[in-house]
């Protein structure tokens, strides 16, 4: 009798557990750091999946938690695997077979130093040109807050007198304050140099140019590749979604425009995504080449039916 009770209890526990697990597993879990461009980018993919018949869930957490969850099969997809910055977190998972770098979805991300177009047209093309026109810049470099990676790299560069900038003033503030100061100087026809990156709305709203590097700027001026990352086993479970992710690629200009709409103009990320899809079906078609919906139909036809005006 005792054995029978144990078996019945075990059966009931399993019967109770399986539906809950299966239900949770039907949603594709996306890790989404609170970054405007990544938020819109994830919304774009999630909306495409919805049109294809898949349910998704977006979880707003940082990269360390995303990678930890992915190693435990609790996170499916991450569209912001910035490298080389995230290599210390990402590479160990890839080496252990716990995560897969699907492809580079954005290959022209850049961190560096920018000048106003007026300064660029005046001959300032590289960091080495700045000190030749020191007076026009008031010997000042504007930057984001102390303690950030960019500020630390800029401080090191100045301390090492790279480009003869050792006597320049280095002003560190918040990103909005830095960009406001840079914008004010540009409006006043004053030359300005400041820390910058793309994708970002600054690349859309401000007439600026990225300076070319010189020896000694390697820690500051760096190109980045942004990877789509999935947990191990995802491709076997969702082969059609994997095909989409293998095709999914955008430019920093596109992501900068998304950031401008969502991060600067404060439009809802979902609205920015849906409007972009409707206006860029030709691009979406390339992502969905050979991809089927959850019930085996043509994925692009399903998306087009939903978003055609």
XYZ file of C-alpha atoms in Angstrom:
309
model
C 0.000 0.000 0.000
C 2.819 2.389 0.944
C 4.537 1.680 -2.396
C 1.288 2.340 -4.240
C 0.780 5.673 -2.454
C 4.335 6.728 -3.326
C 3.789 5.846 -6.996
C 0.468 7.705 -7.122
C 2.002 10.746 -5.418
C 4.953 10.700 -7.812
C 2.613 10.429 -10.790
C 0.535 13.373 -9.591
C 3.672 15.479 -9.044
C 4.936 14.699 -12.528
C 1.518 15.340 -14.053
C 1.381 18.692 -12.277
C 4.950 19.654 -13.205
C 4.995 18.778 -16.912
C 2.248 21.142 -18.140
C 3.753 24.095 -16.261
C 7.222 23.378 -17.677
C 5.896 22.870 -21.191
C 3.908 26.069 -21.069
C 6.928 28.099 -19.945
C 9.130 26.461 -22.571
C 6.901 27.522 -25.469
C 7.932 31.165 -25.047
C 11.210 32.266 -26.600
C 13.060 34.163 -23.882
C 15.083 37.186 -24.998
C 17.566 38.910 -22.701
C 17.296 42.672 -23.142
C 19.601 45.138 -21.337
C 18.004 48.582 -20.822
C 19.668 50.022 -23.937
C 17.340 51.802 -26.415
C 18.828 50.317 -29.585
C 18.802 46.758 -28.271
C 15.262 47.204 -26.952
C 13.964 48.172 -30.395
C 16.095 45.551 -32.136
C 14.646 42.838 -29.910
C 11.131 44.141 -30.492
C 11.680 43.856 -34.241
C 12.643 40.184 -33.989
C 9.911 39.414 -31.451
C 7.242 40.959 -33.690
C 8.467 38.919 -36.653
C 8.277 35.778 -34.526
C 4.764 36.698 -33.439
C 3.673 36.941 -37.078
C 5.284 33.524 -37.585
C 3.200 32.010 -34.782
C 5.713 32.006 -31.913
C 5.316 33.494 -28.442
C 8.218 35.438 -26.964
C 9.135 37.005 -23.661
C 11.534 39.939 -23.211
C 13.381 40.030 -19.892
C 15.114 43.323 -19.015
C 18.370 42.257 -17.373
C 22.066 42.988 -17.855
C 24.580 40.883 -19.810
C 26.053 39.090 -16.749
C 22.617 37.752 -15.783
C 21.758 36.968 -19.404
C 24.891 34.873 -19.895
C 24.459 33.128 -16.549
C 20.851 32.292 -17.403
C 21.855 31.096 -20.853
C 24.380 28.678 -19.347
C 21.521 27.248 -17.266
C 19.132 27.028 -20.263
C 16.928 29.741 -18.731
C 17.528 32.275 -21.554
C 17.212 31.603 -25.270
C 18.416 34.580 -27.297
C 20.572 37.677 -26.801
C 20.930 40.201 -29.634
C 23.616 42.386 -28.027
C 26.734 40.282 -27.626
C 29.167 43.223 -27.891
C 32.699 42.074 -28.573
C 35.458 42.413 -27.612
C 33.956 44.162 -24.559
C 31.867 41.138 -23.493
C 34.416 38.474 -24.443
C 35.319 37.672 -20.814
C 31.683 36.677 -20.201
C 30.834 35.194 -23.587
C 33.931 33.239 -24.614
C 33.890 30.780 -21.669
C 30.275 29.812 -22.460
C 31.085 29.282 -26.133
C 34.162 27.204 -25.260
C 32.099 25.009 -22.910
C 29.357 24.589 -25.503
C 26.775 26.403 -23.384
C 26.173 29.241 -25.864
C 26.486 29.772 -29.611
C 27.605 32.898 -31.449
C 25.121 32.708 -34.321
C 26.395 35.618 -36.410
C 27.373 39.271 -36.271
C 24.124 41.225 -36.477
C 25.882 44.607 -36.402
C 29.476 44.967 -37.572
C 30.150 48.697 -37.698
C 29.730 49.704 -34.063
C 32.421 52.133 -32.954
C 33.655 53.851 -29.796
C 35.994 56.807 -30.115
C 36.367 60.581 -30.341
C 34.277 62.898 -32.496
C 34.644 66.450 -33.734
C 32.146 68.843 -35.249
C 31.983 68.783 -39.052
C 33.347 72.317 -39.030
C 36.501 71.078 -37.300
C 36.699 68.098 -39.664
C 36.453 70.394 -42.685
C 39.134 72.537 -41.055
C 41.617 69.685 -41.226
C 41.068 67.705 -38.013
C 40.820 64.153 -39.314
C 42.691 62.221 -36.599
C 43.569 62.487 -32.918
C 47.006 63.650 -34.044
C 45.471 66.764 -35.623
C 43.784 68.046 -32.460
C 46.727 69.826 -30.862
C 47.515 71.634 -34.108
C 44.296 73.579 -33.497
C 44.341 73.582 -29.692
C 43.054 77.144 -29.292
C 39.948 76.485 -31.398
C 39.035 73.612 -29.060
C 39.894 75.626 -25.932
C 42.261 72.713 -25.236
C 39.255 70.813 -23.825
C 37.974 67.282 -24.422
C 34.426 66.544 -23.276
C 33.677 63.051 -22.031
C 31.223 60.901 -20.090
C 31.443 60.308 -16.340
C 34.601 59.323 -14.437
C 34.764 55.599 -13.752
C 33.368 54.626 -17.139
C 35.528 52.651 -19.529
C 35.631 55.514 -22.009
C 36.654 58.078 -19.377
C 39.359 55.795 -18.012
C 40.779 55.151 -21.496
C 40.687 58.859 -22.339
C 42.455 59.746 -19.075
C 45.171 57.205 -19.811
C 45.651 58.586 -23.306
C 46.010 62.139 -21.989
C 48.338 61.080 -19.169
C 50.576 59.430 -21.776
C 50.590 62.648 -23.831
C 49.240 60.825 -26.876
C 48.904 63.307 -29.727
C 50.509 65.958 -27.457
C 47.246 66.196 -25.511
C 48.908 65.958 -22.079
C 48.040 69.534 -21.132
C 44.462 69.451 -22.373
C 41.552 69.644 -19.936
C 39.436 66.493 -19.662
C 35.838 67.256 -18.615
C 33.796 64.224 -17.498
C 30.022 64.482 -17.019
C 26.903 62.472 -17.739
C 26.152 61.564 -21.350
C 23.228 64.059 -21.668
C 25.340 66.909 -20.263
C 28.292 66.046 -22.511
C 26.117 65.949 -25.606
C 24.345 69.155 -24.626
C 27.685 70.950 -24.302
C 28.891 69.545 -27.628
C 25.625 70.555 -29.277
C 25.787 74.072 -27.868
C 29.312 74.572 -29.180
C 28.309 73.299 -32.616
C 25.332 75.691 -32.714
C 27.676 78.547 -31.744
C 30.069 77.600 -34.586
C 32.739 76.606 -32.074
C 34.949 73.592 -32.597
C 34.449 70.720 -30.195
C 35.918 67.264 -29.522
C 34.196 64.712 -27.305
C 33.826 61.009 -26.548
C 31.342 59.358 -28.869
C 30.008 56.036 -30.090
C 27.634 54.478 -32.563
C 24.990 53.281 -32.799
C 23.462 56.208 -30.896
C 21.098 59.057 -31.665
C 24.096 61.427 -31.748
C 25.036 59.825 -35.074
C 21.639 60.870 -36.454
C 20.971 64.238 -34.848
C 24.466 65.755 -34.708
C 26.705 66.719 -37.630
C 29.847 65.020 -36.348
C 32.777 62.959 -37.581
C 34.722 60.135 -35.915
C 38.441 60.827 -35.644
C 40.931 58.351 -37.051
C 43.155 56.644 -34.456
C 46.885 57.104 -33.915
C 49.324 54.955 -31.890
C 48.338 55.128 -28.230
C 44.578 55.401 -28.780
C 43.950 51.651 -29.000
C 42.199 51.470 -25.598
C 39.858 54.309 -26.544
C 39.098 54.048 -30.244
C 37.798 50.573 -30.935
C 35.483 48.926 -33.433
C 33.025 46.375 -32.100
C 31.105 43.439 -33.515
C 27.684 42.748 -32.022
C 26.669 39.097 -32.066
C 23.382 37.269 -31.883
C 23.875 34.642 -29.186
C 21.692 31.633 -28.431
C 21.788 28.970 -25.757
C 23.100 25.536 -26.598
C 20.440 23.334 -28.191
C 18.327 26.223 -29.456
C 18.954 25.406 -33.119
C 17.609 21.869 -32.691
C 14.507 23.041 -30.882
C 13.746 26.018 -33.128
C 15.413 25.475 -36.531
C 13.193 27.990 -38.348
C 13.885 30.733 -35.820
C 17.563 29.880 -36.094
C 17.381 30.513 -39.856
C 15.948 33.957 -39.195
C 18.685 34.723 -36.672
C 21.347 33.543 -39.117
C 20.015 36.039 -41.675
C 19.367 38.908 -39.283
C 21.815 41.790 -39.744
C 21.468 45.586 -39.529
C 23.709 48.638 -39.820
C 24.687 51.018 -37.040
C 22.804 53.717 -38.983
C 19.581 51.732 -38.699
C 20.084 51.092 -34.992
C 20.998 54.757 -34.475
C 17.672 55.710 -36.064
C 15.887 53.311 -33.712
C 17.677 54.889 -30.750
C 16.695 58.329 -31.999
C 13.027 57.355 -32.180
C 12.860 55.423 -28.911
C 15.641 56.876 -26.767
C 15.494 60.509 -27.873
C 11.902 61.044 -29.042
C 10.533 58.636 -26.406
C 8.349 56.644 -28.771
C 7.355 53.201 -27.529
C 9.872 50.594 -28.656
C 7.113 48.317 -29.956
C 5.704 51.147 -32.095
C 9.133 52.018 -33.488
C 9.666 48.364 -34.361
C 6.295 47.854 -36.056
C 6.610 51.071 -38.088
C 10.106 50.098 -39.192
C 9.001 46.604 -40.257
C 6.106 48.021 -42.282
C 8.423 50.468 -44.050
C 11.262 48.008 -44.673
C 9.662 44.810 -45.894
C 12.327 44.405 -48.588
C 14.964 44.062 -45.864
C 12.735 41.792 -43.801
C 12.304 39.563 -46.864
C 16.068 38.888 -46.940
C 15.963 37.838 -43.278
C 13.089 35.423 -43.917
C 14.516 33.765 -47.029
C 13.668 30.061 -46.759
C 12.090 30.481 -43.302
C 8.790 28.818 -42.392
C 6.167 29.774 -39.827
C 5.432 27.625 -36.800
C 2.830 25.744 -38.867
C 5.090 25.314 -41.912
C 3.937 28.187 -44.132
C 6.004 30.886 -45.846
C 7.208 33.221 -43.080
C 7.568 36.322 -45.223
C 4.037 35.991 -46.572
C 2.765 35.854 -42.995
C 4.737 38.964 -42.024
C 3.760 40.833 -45.181
C 0.086 40.071 -44.582
C 0.332 41.594 -41.125
C 2.415 44.675 -41.938
C 1.544 45.666 -45.507
C -0.109 49.060 -45.634
